[in-house]
Structures are given as structure tokens and as C-alpha cells.
């Protein structure tokens, strides 16, 4: 599996999304569609971007009882996306059910990636709100290892955790990593950031990049810079 840059299309409308993507004449970036866009526009936006030749990471972070997740994943597998995700905290049984639902009759399926602990959850909140006493890092690695046991393809994590995830789950287990910023760029609300070049050195398989590309004066140039730093 080659490394790739995934652009987070965090837009509120079809027009904004298509206006943004129409700037890319020579390349077809891998794009991430999140809850905002999917809940507003539904499967139509997935079909439309797929038809335009983009690979799609559908970032809906499913979390429910195994039977419900299995049936929901069966529907998502028919959308022909390339990657989708769920919360590892839904348990190994839920992740196994998701994988069954996602697998098409011909045996093919999109990549399935687990969210471990959200980066918005601090160790203190995890202890206070969720009554989880273990260190955050231990919990993240445990969830990653559960995802691996369930047969998933990888996890969403920080580039700073990518090497350890590979140590625990093996080099082929994918790390999909947001929190990427150019060395001379705005950090915004991200806390622990790395550059695309650092993410590459740390072993990330895919970087998810939003505002450094979507808010750039020249989005195509920013995307190319990202690819050059990360993929080489
Ligand atoms: O604009 P920016 O590069 O910060 O966008 C990062 C994308 O990755 C956003 O869509 C954000 O929701 C997502 N994400 C994240 N941190 C996580 C999980 C997802 O930033 N832990």
C-alpha cells in the first residue's frame, strides 16, 4: 500500500466542495468526506466525487451494537468508498461485525480503520468522565491492538503515535494521521502537529490534511507541496 495525502473536505455545501475540487486539473486527490457533508447531502455527494475519479475516505465513525453496525456497514459498502471508520471503543465484537457487513459478496471491501481515543479527549477527561484509569497511550495502543485482532486494516492516530502502533500491530497495519501542518504554516486549533515530512519519517501511511490545503491561497500548490514532502 503506497503512502497518500487525503484532503479533508470540511465544507458545508456541494458547491463549495466542487468549486474547491475543480481547481485540481491534473491530479485526483484522495478526499475525506465527514459527517457534516454526508449528513447534509447523503450518498449523492459520494457518488458524484467517485464519478469524478476521487478515492473517498467516508469518515462517519460508527459506534452502536454489533448488529446495527453490521447492517449500516453493508449499506456503506455499496457506496463504493475506499476507506471508512468506526470507534474501537465499540468492542472487538462490534469491529468484527462491521467487517462482515462491509465485505461485499465478491469478497472485496473498503479499508476499515478504527478511531482509538479522539485527540480531543485528554487523559484527565478520560479518567474523570469515562472512568478509564490507564495512561492515554496505553489505552490507544490497546484499542489499536483490539482493532488488529478484529481484522481491521489500521487506526486513525497522531503521527507521533504511528511508530508505536506499527511496533504493536505490525508494519502493514495502517496509520491514518491528521494534525499535519507545514513548518511555516498556521497551527490553528490542532495541538500536537507535525509537518508532512516528519509524518513520513515517523511512519504514517496516510496523512489527512484539511486547512493547510483547503484554506491556502493556492490549494493545488499546497497539495503538491504536501505530496512532495510526504511521498517524495
Ligand atoms: O484542517 P485540519 O488539517 O486540522 O483537518 C484535519 C481533519 O482531520 C479534520 O477533518 C478533523 O476533523 C480530522 N481529525 C482530526 N483529529 C482527529 C481525528 C480526525 O483532526 N483525531
mmCIF file of C-alpha atoms and ligand atoms in Angstrom:
data_model
loop_
_atom_site.group_PDB
_atom_site.id
_atom_site.type_symbol
_atom_site.label_atom_id
_atom_site.label_comp_id
_atom_site.label_asym_id
_atom_site.label_seq_id
_atom_site.Cartn_x
_atom_site.Cartn_y
_atom_site.Cartn_z
ATOM 1 C CA UNK A 1 0.000 0.000 0.000
ATOM 2 C CA UNK A 2 1.535 3.330 -1.055
ATOM 3 C CA UNK A 3 1.559 6.428 1.086
ATOM 4 C CA UNK A 4 -1.008 9.073 0.155
ATOM 5 C CA UNK A 5 -2.302 12.504 1.126
ATOM 6 C CA UNK A 6 -6.039 12.666 1.937
ATOM 7 C CA UNK A 7 -7.658 16.113 1.731
ATOM 8 C CA UNK A 8 -10.300 16.694 4.440
ATOM 9 C CA UNK A 9 -13.184 18.290 2.526
ATOM 10 C CA UNK A 10 -14.705 20.004 5.556
ATOM 11 C CA UNK A 11 -17.146 22.095 3.516
ATOM 12 C CA UNK A 12 -20.797 22.807 4.236
ATOM 13 C CA UNK A 13 -22.179 22.534 0.699
ATOM 14 C CA UNK A 14 -21.909 20.724 -2.626
ATOM 15 C CA UNK A 15 -20.994 23.988 -4.400
ATOM 16 C CA UNK A 16 -18.093 24.751 -2.064
ATOM 17 C CA UNK A 17 -16.809 21.193 -2.370
ATOM 18 C CA UNK A 18 -16.998 21.085 -6.150
ATOM 19 C CA UNK A 19 -15.559 24.617 -6.524
ATOM 20 C CA UNK A 20 -12.632 23.554 -4.391
ATOM 21 C CA UNK A 21 -12.016 20.278 -6.232
ATOM 22 C CA UNK A 22 -12.408 21.862 -9.674
ATOM 23 C CA UNK A 23 -9.062 23.597 -9.082
ATOM 24 C CA UNK A 24 -7.371 20.224 -9.469
ATOM 25 C CA UNK A 25 -6.995 19.691 -13.204
ATOM 26 C CA UNK A 26 -4.008 17.370 -13.328
ATOM 27 C CA UNK A 27 -4.444 15.230 -10.226
ATOM 28 C CA UNK A 28 -7.354 13.468 -8.493
ATOM 29 C CA UNK A 29 -6.705 13.768 -4.771
ATOM 30 C CA UNK A 30 -7.932 11.165 -2.264
ATOM 31 C CA UNK A 31 -10.629 13.055 -0.304
ATOM 32 C CA UNK A 32 -12.255 12.688 3.107
ATOM 33 C CA UNK A 33 -16.000 13.256 3.426
ATOM 34 C CA UNK A 34 -17.037 13.819 7.027
ATOM 35 C CA UNK A 35 -20.309 13.854 8.935
ATOM 36 C CA UNK A 36 -21.187 17.458 8.073
ATOM 37 C CA UNK A 37 -21.117 16.974 4.315
ATOM 38 C CA UNK A 38 -22.584 13.460 4.376
ATOM 39 C CA UNK A 39 -25.482 14.349 6.674
ATOM 40 C CA UNK A 40 -26.259 17.399 4.529
ATOM 41 C CA UNK A 41 -26.011 15.750 1.104
ATOM 42 C CA UNK A 42 -26.157 11.998 1.670
ATOM 43 C CA UNK A 43 -24.906 9.348 -0.766
ATOM 44 C CA UNK A 44 -25.238 11.750 -3.744
ATOM 45 C CA UNK A 45 -22.032 13.594 -2.853
ATOM 46 C CA UNK A 46 -20.193 10.266 -2.565
ATOM 47 C CA UNK A 47 -21.441 9.141 -5.997
ATOM 48 C CA UNK A 48 -20.576 12.490 -7.528
ATOM 49 C CA UNK A 49 -16.992 12.603 -6.218
ATOM 50 C CA UNK A 50 -16.492 8.944 -7.089
ATOM 51 C CA UNK A 51 -17.671 9.622 -10.634
ATOM 52 C CA UNK A 52 -15.146 12.435 -10.879
ATOM 53 C CA UNK A 53 -12.442 9.894 -10.123
ATOM 54 C CA UNK A 54 -11.618 10.640 -6.477
ATOM 55 C CA UNK A 55 -10.828 7.968 -3.901
ATOM 56 C CA UNK A 56 -13.012 8.517 -0.838
ATOM 57 C CA UNK A 57 -12.495 8.132 2.904
ATOM 58 C CA UNK A 58 -16.004 8.272 4.411
ATOM 59 C CA UNK A 59 -15.366 9.483 7.964
ATOM 60 C CA UNK A 60 -18.605 8.626 9.814
ATOM 61 C CA UNK A 61 -17.078 6.980 12.938
ATOM 62 C CA UNK A 62 -19.775 4.367 13.557
ATOM 63 C CA UNK A 63 -20.457 3.180 17.130
ATOM 64 C CA UNK A 64 -23.511 1.071 18.013
ATOM 65 C CA UNK A 65 -24.461 -2.527 18.824
ATOM 66 C CA UNK A 66 -22.759 -5.060 16.511
ATOM 67 C CA UNK A 67 -25.931 -5.967 14.600
ATOM 68 C CA UNK A 68 -26.735 -2.327 13.794
ATOM 69 C CA UNK A 69 -23.160 -1.540 12.753
ATOM 70 C CA UNK A 70 -23.013 -4.657 10.555
ATOM 71 C CA UNK A 71 -26.152 -3.591 8.684
ATOM 72 C CA UNK A 72 -25.032 0.031 8.367
ATOM 73 C CA UNK A 73 -21.647 -1.090 7.015
ATOM 74 C CA UNK A 74 -23.426 -3.279 4.448
ATOM 75 C CA UNK A 75 -25.091 -0.128 3.122
ATOM 76 C CA UNK A 76 -21.808 1.814 3.106
ATOM 77 C CA UNK A 77 -20.034 -0.972 1.205
ATOM 78 C CA UNK A 78 -22.484 -0.386 -1.648
ATOM 79 C CA UNK A 79 -21.408 3.261 -1.894
ATOM 80 C CA UNK A 80 -18.080 2.082 -3.298
ATOM 81 C CA UNK A 81 -15.948 4.176 -0.931
ATOM 82 C CA UNK A 82 -12.284 3.291 -0.446
ATOM 83 C CA UNK A 83 -11.999 3.730 3.323
ATOM 84 C CA UNK A 84 -14.419 4.060 6.230
ATOM 85 C CA UNK A 85 -14.158 4.018 10.003
ATOM 86 C CA UNK A 86 -15.668 3.276 13.416
ATOM 87 C CA UNK A 87 -14.854 3.689 17.115
ATOM 88 C CA UNK A 88 -12.638 0.952 18.564
ATOM 89 C CA UNK A 89 -14.393 1.527 21.912
ATOM 90 C CA UNK A 90 -17.415 -0.284 20.422
ATOM 91 C CA UNK A 91 -15.513 -3.538 21.257
ATOM 92 C CA UNK A 92 -13.916 -6.297 19.192
ATOM 93 C CA UNK A 93 -17.344 -7.888 18.588
ATOM 94 C CA UNK A 94 -18.595 -4.655 17.031
ATOM 95 C CA UNK A 95 -15.486 -4.312 14.845
ATOM 96 C CA UNK A 96 -15.801 -7.930 13.638
ATOM 97 C CA UNK A 97 -19.465 -7.347 12.801
ATOM 98 C CA UNK A 98 -18.520 -4.171 10.909
ATOM 99 C CA UNK A 99 -16.012 -6.097 8.837
ATOM 100 C CA UNK A 100 -18.626 -8.744 7.971
ATOM 101 C CA UNK A 101 -21.079 -6.055 6.917
ATOM 102 C CA UNK A 102 -18.501 -4.230 4.838
ATOM 103 C CA UNK A 103 -17.365 -7.281 2.872
ATOM 104 C CA UNK A 104 -19.148 -7.461 -0.494
ATOM 105 C CA UNK A 105 -20.389 -10.759 -1.956
ATOM 106 C CA UNK A 106 -17.276 -10.899 -4.199
ATOM 107 C CA UNK A 107 -15.006 -10.643 -1.125
ATOM 108 C CA UNK A 108 -13.840 -7.073 -1.823
ATOM 109 C CA UNK A 109 -14.344 -4.289 0.720
ATOM 110 C CA UNK A 110 -13.235 -0.741 1.574
ATOM 111 C CA UNK A 111 -10.393 -0.360 4.085
ATOM 112 C CA UNK A 112 -11.730 -0.254 7.641
ATOM 113 C CA UNK A 113 -9.936 1.992 10.136
ATOM 114 C CA UNK A 114 -10.595 2.410 13.868
ATOM 115 C CA UNK A 115 -10.635 5.624 15.860
ATOM 116 C CA UNK A 116 -8.873 4.936 19.186
ATOM 117 C CA UNK A 117 -9.291 7.777 21.666
ATOM 118 C CA UNK A 118 -10.239 11.050 19.987
ATOM 119 C CA UNK A 119 -7.434 13.598 20.191
ATOM 120 C CA UNK A 120 -9.956 15.935 21.853
ATOM 121 C CA UNK A 121 -10.088 13.555 24.865
ATOM 122 C CA UNK A 122 -7.387 14.324 27.429
ATOM 123 C CA UNK A 123 -6.084 11.782 29.925
ATOM 124 C CA UNK A 124 -7.769 13.742 32.707
ATOM 125 C CA UNK A 125 -11.178 13.711 30.979
ATOM 126 C CA UNK A 126 -10.800 10.033 30.187
ATOM 127 C CA UNK A 127 -10.273 9.350 33.891
ATOM 128 C CA UNK A 128 -12.971 11.718 35.129
ATOM 129 C CA UNK A 129 -15.712 11.240 32.502
ATOM 130 C CA UNK A 130 -15.066 7.689 31.331
ATOM 131 C CA UNK A 131 -13.522 6.178 34.498
ATOM 132 C CA UNK A 132 -10.600 4.828 32.459
ATOM 133 C CA UNK A 133 -7.590 4.807 34.789
ATOM 134 C CA UNK A 134 -4.839 3.659 32.410
ATOM 135 C CA UNK A 135 -2.488 6.183 30.734
ATOM 136 C CA UNK A 136 -3.846 7.533 27.426
ATOM 137 C CA UNK A 137 -1.001 5.997 25.452
ATOM 138 C CA UNK A 138 -1.721 2.533 26.914
ATOM 139 C CA UNK A 139 -5.401 2.884 26.022
ATOM 140 C CA UNK A 140 -4.596 3.962 22.438
ATOM 141 C CA UNK A 141 -2.238 1.003 21.915
ATOM 142 C CA UNK A 142 -4.740 -1.413 23.488
ATOM 143 C CA UNK A 143 -7.527 -0.180 21.198
ATOM 144 C CA UNK A 144 -5.178 -0.430 18.199
ATOM 145 C CA UNK A 145 -4.313 -3.982 19.136
ATOM 146 C CA UNK A 146 -8.045 -4.814 19.520
ATOM 147 C CA UNK A 147 -8.651 -3.395 16.035
ATOM 148 C CA UNK A 148 -5.834 -5.572 14.711
ATOM 149 C CA UNK A 149 -7.308 -8.665 16.434
ATOM 150 C CA UNK A 150 -10.714 -7.930 14.892
ATOM 151 C CA UNK A 151 -9.079 -7.933 11.436
ATOM 152 C CA UNK A 152 -9.247 -4.192 10.732
ATOM 153 C CA UNK A 153 -6.718 -2.503 8.458
ATOM 154 C CA UNK A 154 -5.468 0.254 10.741
ATOM 155 C CA UNK A 155 -6.197 3.171 13.047
ATOM 156 C CA UNK A 156 -6.539 6.928 12.999
ATOM 157 C CA UNK A 157 -3.825 8.349 15.264
ATOM 158 C CA UNK A 158 -1.288 11.136 15.642
ATOM 159 C CA UNK A 159 1.866 10.832 13.505
ATOM 160 C CA UNK A 160 3.642 10.892 16.890
ATOM 161 C CA UNK A 161 1.958 7.549 17.720
ATOM 162 C CA UNK A 162 2.486 5.931 14.308
ATOM 163 C CA UNK A 163 5.806 4.221 15.084
ATOM 164 C CA UNK A 164 4.480 2.677 18.308
ATOM 165 C CA UNK A 165 1.295 1.486 16.565
ATOM 166 C CA UNK A 166 3.474 -0.223 13.955
ATOM 167 C CA UNK A 167 5.582 -1.785 16.719
ATOM 168 C CA UNK A 168 2.494 -3.150 18.480
ATOM 169 C CA UNK A 169 0.382 -4.093 15.445
ATOM 170 C CA UNK A 170 2.978 -4.727 12.730
ATOM 171 C CA UNK A 171 4.295 -2.658 9.814
ATOM 172 C CA UNK A 172 1.376 -3.490 7.487
ATOM 173 C CA UNK A 173 -1.227 -2.129 9.937
ATOM 174 C CA UNK A 174 -2.133 1.304 8.575
ATOM 175 C CA UNK A 175 -1.778 4.603 10.403
ATOM 176 C CA UNK A 176 -4.012 7.392 9.114
ATOM 177 C CA UNK A 177 -2.862 10.610 10.702
ATOM 178 C CA UNK A 178 -4.389 14.107 10.972
ATOM 179 C CA UNK A 179 -2.695 17.009 12.789
ATOM 180 C CA UNK A 180 -0.395 17.925 9.898
ATOM 181 C CA UNK A 181 0.906 21.454 9.317
ATOM 182 C CA UNK A 182 3.593 23.000 7.131
ATOM 183 C CA UNK A 183 6.652 24.206 9.062
ATOM 184 C CA UNK A 184 5.825 27.824 8.116
ATOM 185 C CA UNK A 185 2.022 27.464 8.375
ATOM 186 C CA UNK A 186 -0.762 28.270 10.871
ATOM 187 C CA UNK A 187 -1.305 25.637 13.572
ATOM 188 C CA UNK A 188 -4.930 26.727 14.229
ATOM 189 C CA UNK A 189 -6.729 24.554 16.810
ATOM 190 C CA UNK A 190 -4.503 21.486 16.375
ATOM 191 C CA UNK A 191 -2.257 20.911 19.371
ATOM 192 C CA UNK A 192 0.389 18.322 18.590
ATOM 193 C CA UNK A 193 1.298 18.875 14.945
ATOM 194 C CA UNK A 194 3.938 17.502 12.592
ATOM 195 C CA UNK A 195 4.962 18.524 9.085
ATOM 196 C CA UNK A 196 4.243 16.179 6.150
ATOM 197 C CA UNK A 197 7.977 15.375 6.010
ATOM 198 C CA UNK A 198 8.063 14.483 9.734
ATOM 199 C CA UNK A 199 4.885 12.379 9.367
ATOM 200 C CA UNK A 200 6.669 10.439 6.623
ATOM 201 C CA UNK A 201 9.756 9.868 8.783
ATOM 202 C CA UNK A 202 7.557 8.793 11.721
ATOM 203 C CA UNK A 203 5.931 6.110 9.561
ATOM 204 C CA UNK A 204 2.433 7.484 8.794
ATOM 205 C CA UNK A 205 0.786 5.667 5.885
ATOM 206 C CA UNK A 206 -1.801 8.342 5.069
ATOM 207 C CA UNK A 207 -1.889 11.957 6.213
ATOM 208 C CA UNK A 208 -5.270 13.704 6.472
ATOM 209 C CA UNK A 209 -4.811 17.380 5.691
ATOM 210 C CA UNK A 210 -7.583 19.981 5.805
ATOM 211 C CA UNK A 211 -6.976 23.695 6.213
ATOM 212 C CA UNK A 212 -3.301 23.794 5.147
ATOM 213 C CA UNK A 213 -4.689 22.890 1.696
ATOM 214 C CA UNK A 214 -8.357 23.990 1.744
ATOM 215 C CA UNK A 215 -7.589 27.462 3.136
ATOM 216 C CA UNK A 216 -4.429 28.039 1.102
ATOM 217 C CA UNK A 217 -4.347 30.851 -1.459
ATOM 218 C CA UNK A 218 -3.156 28.255 -3.983
ATOM 219 C CA UNK A 219 -4.686 24.919 -2.937
ATOM 220 C CA UNK A 220 -3.111 22.954 -5.781
ATOM 221 C CA UNK A 221 0.359 24.213 -4.895
ATOM 222 C CA UNK A 222 -0.241 23.380 -1.215
ATOM 223 C CA UNK A 223 -1.416 19.865 -2.140
ATOM 224 C CA UNK A 224 1.639 19.334 -4.344
ATOM 225 C CA UNK A 225 3.926 20.570 -1.584
ATOM 226 C CA UNK A 226 2.273 18.116 0.824
ATOM 227 C CA UNK A 227 2.729 15.214 -1.608
ATOM 228 C CA UNK A 228 6.346 16.172 -2.323
ATOM 229 C CA UNK A 229 7.184 16.304 1.400
ATOM 230 C CA UNK A 230 5.231 13.192 2.383
ATOM 231 C CA UNK A 231 5.550 10.858 -0.594
ATOM 232 C CA UNK A 232 8.728 12.283 -2.158
HETATM 233 O O1 LIG B 1 -7.954 21.326 8.927
HETATM 234 P P1 LIG B 1 -7.220 20.198 9.566
HETATM 235 O O2 LIG B 1 -5.950 19.798 8.827
HETATM 236 O O3 LIG B 1 -6.969 20.416 11.055
HETATM 237 O O4 LIG B 1 -8.225 18.950 9.418
HETATM 238 C C1 LIG B 1 -7.959 17.702 9.982
HETATM 239 C C2 LIG B 1 -9.098 16.776 9.698
HETATM 240 O O5 LIG B 1 -8.875 15.562 10.413
HETATM 241 C C3 LIG B 1 -10.463 17.286 10.152
HETATM 242 O O6 LIG B 1 -11.450 16.755 9.253
HETATM 243 C C4 LIG B 1 -10.619 16.685 11.527
HETATM 244 O O7 LIG B 1 -11.959 16.506 11.880
HETATM 245 C C5 LIG B 1 -9.924 15.337 11.341
HETATM 246 N N1 LIG B 1 -9.447 14.721 12.588
HETATM 247 C C6 LIG B 1 -8.534 15.345 13.429
HETATM 248 N N2 LIG B 1 -8.118 14.718 14.576
HETATM 249 C C7 LIG B 1 -8.569 13.500 14.873
HETATM 250 C C8 LIG B 1 -9.486 12.844 14.043
HETATM 251 C C9 LIG B 1 -9.902 13.499 12.889
HETATM 252 O O8 LIG B 1 -8.093 16.454 13.148
HETATM 253 N N3 LIG B 1 -8.121 12.888 15.959
#
